[in-house]
mmCIF file of C-alpha atoms and ligand atoms in Angstrom:
data_model
loop_
_atom_site.group_PDB
_atom_site.id
_atom_site.type_symbol
_atom_site.label_atom_id
_atom_site.label_comp_id
_atom_site.label_asym_id
_atom_site.label_seq_id
_atom_site.Cartn_x
_atom_site.Cartn_y
_atom_site.Cartn_z
ATOM 1 C CA MET T 12 0.000 0.000 0.000
ATOM 2 C CA VAL T 13 1.067 3.569 -0.618
ATOM 3 C CA TYR T 14 0.345 6.177 2.083
ATOM 4 C CA LYS T 15 -0.069 9.925 1.626
ATOM 5 C CA THR T 16 -0.572 12.872 3.966
ATOM 6 C CA LEU T 17 -4.108 14.221 3.943
ATOM 7 C CA GLY T 18 -3.348 17.937 3.602
ATOM 8 C CA LYS T 19 -3.000 19.916 6.817
ATOM 9 C CA THR T 20 -4.636 17.149 8.902
ATOM 10 C CA GLY T 21 -1.264 15.375 8.834
ATOM 11 C CA LEU T 22 -3.135 12.041 8.790
ATOM 12 C CA LYS T 23 -1.270 9.271 6.947
ATOM 13 C CA VAL T 24 -3.916 7.759 4.720
ATOM 14 C CA SER T 25 -3.878 4.802 2.361
ATOM 15 C CA THR T 26 -4.037 6.067 -1.208
ATOM 16 C CA ILE T 27 -7.089 3.835 -1.730
ATOM 17 C CA GLY T 28 -9.930 4.545 0.667
ATOM 18 C CA PHE T 29 -12.831 2.197 1.374
ATOM 19 C CA GLY T 30 -16.156 3.714 0.254
ATOM 20 C CA THR T 31 -19.135 2.288 2.116
ATOM 21 C CA SER T 32 -22.065 3.464 0.006
ATOM 22 C CA PRO T 33 -22.358 0.010 -1.653
ATOM 23 C CA LEU T 34 -22.382 -1.584 1.837
ATOM 24 C CA GLY T 35 -25.603 0.397 2.271
ATOM 25 C CA ALA T 36 -26.956 -1.428 -0.831
ATOM 26 C CA GLU T 37 -26.866 1.735 -2.944
ATOM 27 C CA PHE T 38 -25.735 -0.328 -5.954
ATOM 28 C CA GLY T 39 -28.082 -3.262 -5.237
ATOM 29 C CA LYS T 40 -28.348 -5.978 -2.591
ATOM 30 C CA ILE T 41 -25.117 -7.303 -1.122
ATOM 31 C CA ASP T 42 -24.019 -10.244 1.004
ATOM 32 C CA PRO T 43 -23.181 -8.723 4.431
ATOM 33 C CA GLU T 44 -20.874 -11.615 5.370
ATOM 34 C CA GLU T 45 -18.837 -11.001 2.238
ATOM 35 C CA GLY T 46 -18.916 -7.294 3.144
ATOM 36 C CA GLN T 47 -17.362 -8.119 6.517
ATOM 37 C CA ARG T 48 -14.680 -10.231 4.789
ATOM 38 C CA ALA T 49 -13.981 -7.385 2.340
ATOM 39 C CA VAL T 50 -13.470 -4.944 5.225
ATOM 40 C CA ASP T 51 -11.181 -7.396 7.078
ATOM 41 C CA TYR T 52 -9.199 -8.058 3.902
ATOM 42 C CA ALA T 53 -8.858 -4.312 3.247
ATOM 43 C CA ILE T 54 -7.498 -3.636 6.741
ATOM 44 C CA ASP T 55 -5.151 -6.647 6.628
ATOM 45 C CA ASN T 56 -3.763 -5.324 3.338
ATOM 46 C CA GLY T 57 -3.157 -1.747 4.398
ATOM 47 C CA ILE T 58 -6.358 0.204 3.674
ATOM 48 C CA ASN T 59 -6.829 2.493 6.682
ATOM 49 C CA TYR T 60 -9.469 4.975 5.495
ATOM 50 C CA PHE T 61 -13.227 4.330 5.686
ATOM 51 C CA ASP T 62 -15.847 6.762 4.381
ATOM 52 C CA ALA T 63 -19.386 6.457 5.763
ATOM 53 C CA ALA T 64 -22.542 8.583 5.849
ATOM 54 C CA PRO T 65 -26.012 8.229 7.381
ATOM 55 C CA TYR T 66 -27.376 8.674 3.840
ATOM 56 C CA TYR T 67 -25.869 5.411 2.531
ATOM 57 C CA GLY T 68 -28.654 2.856 2.751
ATOM 58 C CA ARG T 69 -30.453 5.341 5.045
ATOM 59 C CA THR T 70 -28.187 4.404 8.012
ATOM 60 C CA LEU T 71 -27.583 0.787 6.884
ATOM 61 C CA ALA T 72 -23.963 1.438 5.801
ATOM 62 C CA GLU T 73 -23.068 3.089 9.130
ATOM 63 C CA THR T 74 -24.695 0.276 11.090
ATOM 64 C CA ARG T 75 -22.851 -2.350 9.049
ATOM 65 C CA ILE T 76 -19.450 -0.690 9.109
ATOM 66 C CA GLY T 77 -19.799 -0.056 12.859
ATOM 67 C CA LYS T 78 -20.310 -3.792 13.353
ATOM 68 C CA PHE T 79 -17.589 -4.808 10.873
ATOM 69 C CA LEU T 80 -15.008 -2.556 12.582
ATOM 70 C CA GLU T 81 -15.742 -3.874 16.085
ATOM 71 C CA GLY T 82 -12.369 -4.418 17.801
ATOM 72 C CA LYS T 83 -10.544 -2.706 14.903
ATOM 73 C CA ARG T 84 -11.582 0.905 15.397
ATOM 74 C CA ASP T 85 -8.080 1.997 16.429
ATOM 75 C CA LYS T 86 -6.588 0.614 13.182
ATOM 76 C CA VAL T 87 -8.586 2.903 10.907
ATOM 77 C CA ILE T 88 -9.382 6.491 10.072
ATOM 78 C CA LEU T 89 -13.163 6.568 10.330
ATOM 79 C CA THR T 90 -15.197 9.326 8.738
ATOM 80 C CA SER T 91 -18.839 10.198 8.330
ATOM 81 C CA LYS T 92 -21.103 13.058 7.317
ATOM 82 C CA ALA T 93 -24.167 15.084 8.259
ATOM 83 C CA CYS T 94 -26.926 17.126 6.600
ATOM 84 C CA ARG T 95 -28.001 14.604 3.912
ATOM 85 C CA TYR T 96 -30.347 11.856 5.077
ATOM 86 C CA ASP T 97 -32.290 10.729 1.987
ATOM 87 C CA ILE T 98 -32.593 11.560 -1.718
ATOM 88 C CA THR T 99 -34.607 14.673 -0.927
ATOM 89 C CA ASP T 100 -34.113 14.868 2.855
ATOM 90 C CA PHE T 101 -31.524 17.493 3.801
ATOM 91 C CA GLU T 102 -31.107 19.641 6.873
ATOM 92 C CA PHE T 103 -28.318 22.191 6.988
ATOM 93 C CA THR T 104 -28.626 23.345 10.606
ATOM 94 C CA ALA T 105 -26.338 23.299 13.654
ATOM 95 C CA LYS T 106 -29.121 21.701 15.704
ATOM 96 C CA ARG T 107 -29.396 18.715 13.367
ATOM 97 C CA VAL T 108 -25.596 18.322 13.184
ATOM 98 C CA MET T 109 -25.460 18.063 16.986
ATOM 99 C CA ARG T 110 -28.151 15.352 16.954
ATOM 100 C CA SER T 111 -26.729 13.595 13.908
ATOM 101 C CA ILE T 112 -23.214 13.172 15.335
ATOM 102 C CA GLU T 113 -24.563 11.340 18.398
ATOM 103 C CA GLN T 114 -26.583 8.997 16.165
ATOM 104 C CA SER T 115 -23.603 8.347 13.867
ATOM 105 C CA LEU T 116 -21.259 7.665 16.806
ATOM 106 C CA LYS T 117 -23.748 5.153 18.188
ATOM 107 C CA ARG T 118 -24.181 3.333 14.879
ATOM 108 C CA LEU T 119 -20.433 3.388 14.243
ATOM 109 C CA ARG T 120 -19.732 2.113 17.794
ATOM 110 C CA THR T 121 -17.112 4.746 18.546
ATOM 111 C CA ASP T 122 -16.656 7.830 20.742
ATOM 112 C CA HIS T 123 -15.123 10.020 18.020
ATOM 113 C CA LEU T 124 -14.785 10.411 14.268
ATOM 114 C CA ASP T 125 -11.505 11.249 12.566
ATOM 115 C CA LEU T 126 -13.243 13.413 9.970
ATOM 116 C CA TYR T 127 -16.771 14.834 9.911
ATOM 117 C CA GLN T 128 -18.073 16.282 6.658
ATOM 118 C CA VAL T 129 -20.993 18.372 5.457
ATOM 119 C CA HIS T 130 -22.631 15.976 2.986
ATOM 120 C CA ASP T 131 -23.402 17.453 -0.447
ATOM 121 C CA VAL T 132 -23.211 21.179 0.309
ATOM 122 C CA GLU T 133 -24.850 21.974 -3.052
ATOM 123 C CA TYR T 134 -28.249 21.039 -1.590
ATOM 124 C CA GLY T 135 -27.929 23.769 1.013
ATOM 125 C CA ASN T 136 -27.755 27.517 1.017
ATOM 126 C CA ILE T 137 -24.007 28.174 1.118
ATOM 127 C CA GLU T 138 -24.360 31.067 3.594
ATOM 128 C CA GLN T 139 -26.184 28.668 5.933
ATOM 129 C CA VAL T 140 -23.503 26.001 5.502
ATOM 130 C CA VAL T 141 -20.817 28.539 6.368
ATOM 131 C CA GLY T 142 -22.756 30.434 9.044
ATOM 132 C CA ASP T 143 -24.527 27.614 10.897
ATOM 133 C CA VAL T 144 -23.340 24.109 9.944
ATOM 134 C CA LEU T 145 -19.573 24.572 9.867
ATOM 135 C CA PRO T 146 -19.453 26.422 13.226
ATOM 136 C CA ALA T 147 -21.306 23.449 14.777
ATOM 137 C CA MET T 148 -18.743 21.073 13.291
ATOM 138 C CA PHE T 149 -15.864 23.235 14.566
ATOM 139 C CA LYS T 150 -17.468 23.092 18.023
ATOM 140 C CA LEU T 151 -17.491 19.282 17.805
ATOM 141 C CA LYS T 152 -13.803 19.503 16.929
ATOM 142 C CA GLN T 153 -13.131 21.538 20.090
ATOM 143 C CA GLN T 154 -15.099 18.980 22.118
ATOM 144 C CA GLY T 155 -12.966 16.151 20.701
ATOM 145 C CA LYS T 156 -15.922 14.349 19.128
ATOM 146 C CA VAL T 157 -14.373 14.833 15.693
ATOM 147 C CA ARG T 158 -10.729 15.425 14.855
ATOM 148 C CA PHE T 159 -11.151 17.221 11.528
ATOM 149 C CA VAL T 160 -13.889 18.923 9.510
ATOM 150 C CA GLY T 161 -14.549 18.812 5.773
ATOM 151 C CA ILE T 162 -17.115 19.298 3.033
ATOM 152 C CA THR T 163 -18.324 17.081 0.194
ATOM 153 C CA GLY T 164 -20.297 17.543 -2.997
ATOM 154 C CA TYR T 165 -20.627 17.126 -6.755
ATOM 155 C CA PRO T 166 -20.693 20.624 -8.324
ATOM 156 C CA LEU T 167 -17.275 22.178 -7.893
ATOM 157 C CA THR T 168 -18.253 25.857 -7.705
ATOM 158 C CA PRO T 169 -19.778 25.761 -4.172
ATOM 159 C CA LEU T 170 -16.931 23.552 -2.919
ATOM 160 C CA ARG T 171 -14.403 26.067 -4.228
ATOM 161 C CA LYS T 172 -16.332 28.987 -2.753
ATOM 162 C CA ILE T 173 -16.264 27.462 0.738
ATOM 163 C CA ALA T 174 -12.650 26.260 0.423
ATOM 164 C CA GLU T 175 -11.507 29.779 -0.488
ATOM 165 C CA THR T 176 -12.602 31.316 2.809
ATOM 166 C CA GLU T 177 -13.337 28.688 5.472
ATOM 167 C CA ASP T 178 -10.894 26.897 7.769
ATOM 168 C CA ILE T 179 -11.825 23.399 6.609
ATOM 169 C CA ASP T 180 -9.436 20.433 6.622
ATOM 170 C CA THR T 181 -10.680 18.455 3.615
ATOM 171 C CA VAL T 182 -12.776 18.580 0.456
ATOM 172 C CA LEU T 183 -14.297 15.468 -1.104
ATOM 173 C CA THR T 184 -15.734 15.503 -4.591
ATOM 174 C CA TYR T 185 -16.973 12.606 -6.712
ATOM 175 C CA CYS T 186 -17.123 11.717 -10.421
ATOM 176 C CA ARG T 187 -15.176 14.887 -11.259
ATOM 177 C CA TYR T 188 -11.733 13.385 -11.728
ATOM 178 C CA ASN T 189 -11.635 10.078 -13.553
ATOM 179 C CA LEU T 190 -11.425 8.782 -17.128
ATOM 180 C CA MET T 191 -14.846 10.322 -17.897
ATOM 181 C CA ASP T 192 -14.471 13.772 -16.359
ATOM 182 C CA THR T 193 -11.368 15.715 -15.302
ATOM 183 C CA THR T 194 -12.972 19.105 -14.603
ATOM 184 C CA MET T 195 -11.962 18.951 -10.918
ATOM 185 C CA ASP T 196 -8.580 20.260 -11.997
ATOM 186 C CA ASP T 197 -10.034 23.277 -13.827
ATOM 187 C CA ILE T 198 -12.174 24.499 -10.957
ATOM 188 C CA LEU T 199 -11.177 23.052 -7.582
ATOM 189 C CA THR T 200 -7.633 21.673 -7.409
ATOM 190 C CA PRO T 201 -5.699 24.996 -7.584
ATOM 191 C CA VAL T 202 -7.556 26.421 -4.541
ATOM 192 C CA ILE T 203 -7.164 23.200 -2.564
ATOM 193 C CA ARG T 204 -3.448 23.155 -3.305
ATOM 194 C CA SER T 205 -2.887 26.793 -2.356
ATOM 195 C CA ARG T 206 -4.756 26.402 0.960
ATOM 196 C CA GLY T 207 -3.182 23.084 2.000
ATOM 197 C CA ILE T 208 -6.566 21.362 2.186
ATOM 198 C CA GLY T 209 -6.719 17.554 1.959
ATOM 199 C CA LEU T 210 -8.233 16.409 -1.353
ATOM 200 C CA ILE T 211 -10.373 13.257 -1.521
ATOM 201 C CA ASN T 212 -11.426 12.023 -4.956
ATOM 202 C CA ALA T 213 -14.411 9.668 -4.839
ATOM 203 C CA SER T 214 -15.957 7.430 -7.512
ATOM 204 C CA PRO T 215 -12.903 6.748 -9.724
ATOM 205 C CA LEU T 216 -15.073 4.141 -11.494
ATOM 206 C CA HIS T 217 -17.660 6.868 -12.199
ATOM 207 C CA MET T 218 -20.172 5.037 -9.989
ATOM 208 C CA ARG T 219 -19.663 1.717 -11.837
ATOM 209 C CA VAL T 220 -19.724 3.152 -15.390
ATOM 210 C CA LEU T 221 -16.036 2.219 -15.689
ATOM 211 C CA THR T 222 -16.492 -1.490 -14.916
ATOM 212 C CA ASP T 223 -17.412 -4.548 -16.975
ATOM 213 C CA LYS T 224 -20.808 -4.625 -15.258
ATOM 214 C CA GLY T 225 -21.674 -1.054 -16.215
ATOM 215 C CA ALA T 226 -23.766 1.655 -14.559
ATOM 216 C CA PRO T 227 -26.657 1.038 -12.148
ATOM 217 C CA ALA T 228 -30.161 2.002 -13.383
ATOM 218 C CA TRP T 229 -30.225 5.212 -11.321
ATOM 219 C CA HIS T 230 -27.000 6.644 -12.748
ATOM 220 C CA PRO T 231 -27.638 10.284 -13.749
ATOM 221 C CA ALA T 232 -25.286 10.454 -16.773
ATOM 222 C CA PRO T 233 -26.702 10.381 -20.336
ATOM 223 C CA LYS T 234 -26.939 6.954 -22.012
ATOM 224 C CA GLN T 235 -24.176 7.768 -24.538
ATOM 225 C CA VAL T 236 -21.729 7.836 -21.632
ATOM 226 C CA PHE T 237 -22.586 4.203 -20.813
ATOM 227 C CA GLU T 238 -22.344 3.119 -24.464
ATOM 228 C CA ILE T 239 -18.929 4.681 -24.928
ATOM 229 C CA ALA T 240 -17.703 3.210 -21.634
ATOM 230 C CA ARG T 241 -18.777 -0.223 -22.927
ATOM 231 C CA GLU T 242 -16.639 0.280 -26.057
ATOM 232 C CA ALA T 243 -13.667 1.232 -23.883
ATOM 233 C CA ALA T 244 -14.249 -1.808 -21.640
ATOM 234 C CA VAL T 245 -14.182 -4.128 -24.655
ATOM 235 C CA LEU T 246 -10.889 -2.650 -25.845
ATOM 236 C CA CYS T 247 -9.339 -3.110 -22.388
ATOM 237 C CA ARG T 248 -10.443 -6.759 -22.331
ATOM 238 C CA GLN T 249 -8.906 -7.289 -25.778
ATOM 239 C CA GLN T 250 -5.665 -5.837 -24.427
ATOM 240 C CA GLY T 251 -5.636 -8.235 -21.475
ATOM 241 C CA THR T 252 -6.723 -5.782 -18.762
ATOM 242 C CA THR T 253 -9.938 -4.241 -17.443
ATOM 243 C CA ILE T 254 -11.455 -0.789 -17.695
ATOM 244 C CA SER T 255 -11.664 -0.648 -13.871
ATOM 245 C CA ASP T 256 -7.915 -1.285 -13.499
ATOM 246 C CA LEU T 257 -7.147 1.409 -16.064
ATOM 247 C CA ALA T 258 -9.596 3.846 -14.447
ATOM 248 C CA LEU T 259 -8.051 3.291 -11.036
ATOM 249 C CA GLN T 260 -4.504 3.676 -12.369
ATOM 250 C CA PHE T 261 -5.569 6.947 -13.963
ATOM 251 C CA ALA T 262 -7.166 8.324 -10.781
ATOM 252 C CA LEU T 263 -4.366 7.169 -8.469
ATOM 253 C CA ALA T 264 -1.783 9.042 -10.552
ATOM 254 C CA HIS T 265 -3.206 12.435 -9.486
ATOM 255 C CA LYS T 266 -0.526 14.205 -7.430
ATOM 256 C CA ASP T 267 -2.797 16.448 -5.340
ATOM 257 C CA VAL T 268 -5.293 13.740 -4.401
ATOM 258 C CA SER T 269 -4.478 12.012 -1.111
ATOM 259 C CA ILE T 270 -7.295 9.450 -1.139
ATOM 260 C CA THR T 271 -8.999 7.833 -4.095
ATOM 261 C CA LEU T 272 -12.230 6.526 -2.642
ATOM 262 C CA VAL T 273 -13.636 3.319 -4.173
ATOM 263 C CA GLY T 274 -16.902 1.674 -3.151
ATOM 264 C CA MET T 275 -16.332 -2.010 -2.311
ATOM 265 C CA THR T 276 -18.305 -4.943 -0.934
ATOM 266 C CA LYS T 277 -16.305 -7.971 -2.138
ATOM 267 C CA VAL T 278 -12.889 -9.407 -1.260
ATOM 268 C CA HIS T 279 -12.209 -9.881 -4.965
ATOM 269 C CA HIS T 280 -12.711 -6.173 -5.723
ATOM 270 C CA VAL T 281 -10.585 -5.110 -2.740
ATOM 271 C CA ASP T 282 -7.874 -7.481 -3.923
ATOM 272 C CA VAL T 283 -7.778 -6.331 -7.561
ATOM 273 C CA ASN T 284 -7.990 -2.678 -6.560
ATOM 274 C CA ILE T 285 -5.115 -2.980 -4.074
ATOM 275 C CA LYS T 286 -3.033 -4.709 -6.747
ATOM 276 C CA VAL T 287 -3.416 -1.656 -8.983
ATOM 277 C CA VAL T 288 -1.608 0.559 -6.425
ATOM 278 C CA GLY T 289 1.932 1.272 -7.611
ATOM 279 C CA THR T 290 1.272 0.136 -11.197
ATOM 280 C CA GLN T 291 1.267 2.412 -14.240
ATOM 281 C CA PRO T 292 -1.287 2.424 -17.065
ATOM 282 C CA ASP T 293 -0.122 1.221 -20.479
ATOM 283 C CA PRO T 294 0.328 4.667 -22.152
ATOM 284 C CA GLN T 295 -0.844 3.452 -25.577
ATOM 285 C CA LEU T 296 -3.981 1.832 -24.198
ATOM 286 C CA LEU T 297 -4.702 4.886 -22.060
ATOM 287 C CA ALA T 298 -4.376 7.146 -25.103
ATOM 288 C CA ARG T 299 -6.725 4.927 -27.147
ATOM 289 C CA VAL T 300 -9.306 4.769 -24.357
ATOM 290 C CA ARG T 301 -9.200 8.530 -23.870
ATOM 291 C CA GLU T 302 -9.721 8.954 -27.610
ATOM 292 C CA ILE T 303 -12.796 6.665 -27.469
ATOM 293 C CA ILE T 304 -14.160 8.607 -24.492
ATOM 294 C CA LYS T 305 -13.475 12.053 -26.004
ATOM 295 C CA PRO T 306 -17.009 12.611 -27.457
ATOM 296 C CA VAL T 307 -18.559 12.209 -23.978
ATOM 297 C CA ALA T 308 -15.698 13.473 -21.824
ATOM 298 C CA ASN T 309 -16.349 16.152 -19.184
ATOM 299 C CA ILE T 310 -20.135 15.818 -19.258
ATOM 300 C CA TYR T 311 -21.425 16.740 -15.796
ATOM 301 C CA TRP T 312 -24.980 17.031 -14.584
ATOM 302 C CA LYS T 313 -26.994 19.333 -12.330
ATOM 303 C CA GLU T 314 -27.010 18.317 -8.695
ATOM 304 C CA GLY T 315 -28.377 20.434 -5.836
ATOM 305 C CA LEU T 316 -29.946 23.903 -5.740
ATOM 306 C CA PRO T 317 -29.890 25.793 -9.073
ATOM 307 C CA GLU T 318 -27.906 28.633 -7.433
ATOM 308 C CA ASN T 319 -25.051 26.133 -6.855
ATOM 309 C CA ASP T 320 -24.858 24.757 -10.420
ATOM 310 C CA ASP T 321 -21.550 24.586 -12.230
ATOM 311 C CA PRO T 322 -21.686 26.528 -15.515
ATOM 312 C CA GLY T 323 -22.336 24.056 -18.339
ATOM 313 C CA ALA T 324 -24.013 21.347 -16.210
ATOM 314 C CA ILE T 325 -26.698 19.324 -18.019
ATOM 315 C CA GLU T 326 -30.024 17.976 -16.690
ATOM 316 C CA LYS T 327 -29.846 14.568 -14.989
ATOM 317 C CA ARG T 328 -31.125 11.529 -16.888
ATOM 318 C CA THR T 329 -33.520 10.521 -14.117
ATOM 319 C CA LEU T 330 -34.951 12.613 -11.340
ATOM 320 C CA GLY T 331 -36.863 12.590 -8.062
ATOM 321 C CA THR T 332 -39.473 9.900 -7.567
ATOM 322 C CA GLU T 333 -38.522 8.072 -10.764
ATOM 323 C CA ARG T 334 -35.018 7.653 -9.386
ATOM 324 C CA THR T 335 -36.289 6.586 -5.952
ATOM 325 C CA GLU T 336 -38.469 3.912 -7.586
ATOM 326 C CA LYS T 337 -35.498 2.612 -9.575
ATOM 327 C CA ILE T 338 -33.375 2.360 -6.432
ATOM 328 C CA LYS T 339 -36.173 0.509 -4.623
ATOM 329 C CA LYS T 340 -36.473 -1.962 -7.542
ATOM 330 C CA GLU T 341 -32.692 -2.538 -7.613
ATOM 331 C CA LYS T 342 -32.626 -3.188 -3.873
ATOM 332 C CA LYS T 343 -35.401 -5.776 -4.183
ATOM 333 C CA GLY T 344 -33.608 -7.483 -7.079
HETATM 334 P P1 LIG G 13 -17.219 3.931 -7.465
HETATM 335 O O1 LIG G 13 -16.834 4.662 -8.684
HETATM 336 O O2 LIG G 13 -16.170 3.706 -6.432
HETATM 337 O O3 LIG G 13 -17.895 2.543 -7.894
HETATM 338 C C1 LIG G 13 -18.384 1.639 -6.942
HETATM 339 C C2 LIG G 13 -18.987 0.430 -7.639
HETATM 340 O O4 LIG G 13 -17.948 -0.260 -8.367
HETATM 341 C C3 LIG G 13 -19.574 -0.580 -6.670
HETATM 342 O O5 LIG G 13 -20.717 -1.173 -7.269
HETATM 343 C C4 LIG G 13 -18.473 -1.614 -6.508
HETATM 344 O O6 LIG G 13 -18.970 -2.899 -6.174
HETATM 345 C C5 LIG G 13 -17.845 -1.611 -7.901
HETATM 346 N N1 LIG G 13 -16.424 -1.978 -7.918
HETATM 347 C C6 LIG G 13 -15.436 -1.623 -7.055
HETATM 348 N N2 LIG G 13 -14.263 -2.124 -7.442
HETATM 349 C C7 LIG G 13 -14.483 -2.823 -8.585
HETATM 350 C C8 LIG G 13 -13.655 -3.560 -9.482
HETATM 351 N N3 LIG G 13 -12.358 -3.697 -9.277
HETATM 352 N N4 LIG G 13 -14.239 -4.133 -10.553
HETATM 353 C C9 LIG G 13 -15.552 -3.995 -10.801
HETATM 354 N N5 LIG G 13 -16.390 -3.321 -9.996
HETATM 355 C C10 LIG G 13 -15.864 -2.725 -8.899
HETATM 356 O O7 LIG G 13 -18.447 4.755 -6.834
HETATM 357 P P2 LIG G 13 -18.935 5.058 -5.353
HETATM 358 O O8 LIG G 13 -19.015 3.847 -4.515
HETATM 359 O O9 LIG G 13 -20.133 5.906 -5.502
HETATM 360 O O10 LIG G 13 -17.789 6.035 -4.788
HETATM 361 C C11 LIG G 13 -16.809 5.620 -3.877
HETATM 362 C C12 LIG G 13 -17.134 6.029 -2.457
HETATM 363 O O11 LIG G 13 -16.936 7.433 -2.296
HETATM 364 C C13 LIG G 13 -18.573 5.798 -2.002
HETATM 365 O O12 LIG G 13 -18.798 4.454 -1.635
HETATM 366 C C14 LIG G 13 -18.703 6.776 -0.866
HETATM 367 O O13 LIG G 13 -18.111 6.243 0.312
HETATM 368 C C15 LIG G 13 -17.866 7.960 -1.369
HETATM 369 N N6 LIG G 13 -18.683 8.992 -2.051
HETATM 370 C C16 LIG G 13 -18.989 10.126 -1.353
HETATM 371 C C17 LIG G 13 -19.812 11.080 -1.927
HETATM 372 C C18 LIG G 13 -20.170 12.312 -1.130
HETATM 373 O O14 LIG G 13 -19.716 12.448 0.002
HETATM 374 N N7 LIG G 13 -20.951 13.222 -1.638
HETATM 375 C C19 LIG G 13 -20.320 10.901 -3.205
HETATM 376 C C20 LIG G 13 -19.953 9.772 -3.920
HETATM 377 C C21 LIG G 13 -19.133 8.823 -3.322
#
């Protein structure tokens, strides 16, 4: 495993972090016993960073990871989030943060979190995030309930805005730096670098688009993105590798990113992902895949309040209740 320093937190983090949203069945039903084995295998092989949130599986992921980490809490950097609780259930208030932390600590079976993050700031009013939510999180830091404070989200403009002025330790963004989209570097990375903030890049597989299995039904990207990814996956197979290995190699090569956060539920996936660490992509294959992807590269969708949109964001493929129904169906299947 390779370890990096997470910005000014000074934490030594494994370059691959364990994302727990699939443990909350966000990508479909999973086998919890295999989930436990995947977590054990990850820890035994050097992964020390775990990313949770009450939103994942509507508390299921936190409950599971709390159980899976029993007796191992001191071996890992454990993080969670507040303010997002369901697809349309958000509350950006200090009062809710104070209640939410106690609930998360209980589910995670711990007395403190290493990092506490505002989940998907784009769904809140940014003045409220800065004026009410972050001060509550800083208070928790003073009380020792959390060691560091960060923010997460999809559109980069509100993340940048907060990072420019607030004394936060980390920023997490997802699907904005991988083989499909590299716009993180145009909008966010320079500010993060200049302020010494820890950068966490989530969803290097573009929420399963960059795998042989392909995207889940609820994925918000346009269908052409999936079709092109399929073409790229076929080429990788022909060349004796996989699109997920190439995608992970690509994401891990980013110099400013401390943690590349991958969602995992199976020992096999943990194993192949760990094996990618320290390897380089075949430059010719990478160039060919990037050429295939070019027509759909840097397509990003609207997420959150309209006032927080990135310029150039497109409408999501599925929305609101339609998306909720699809998730419900996937979970049943
Ligand atoms: P991802 O791009 O990491 O893809 C995860 C999916 O790929 C899962 O279905 C997983 O089973 C599968 N997978 C993993 N390794 C594989 C491999 N080698 N081969 C084939 N399939 C593989 O997307 P993600 O899970 O959404 O993102 C990673 C993590 O980042 C999340 O679990 C979550 O913890 C975090 N995250 C946070 C936010 C936020 O805070 N706003 C948003 C997105 C993600």
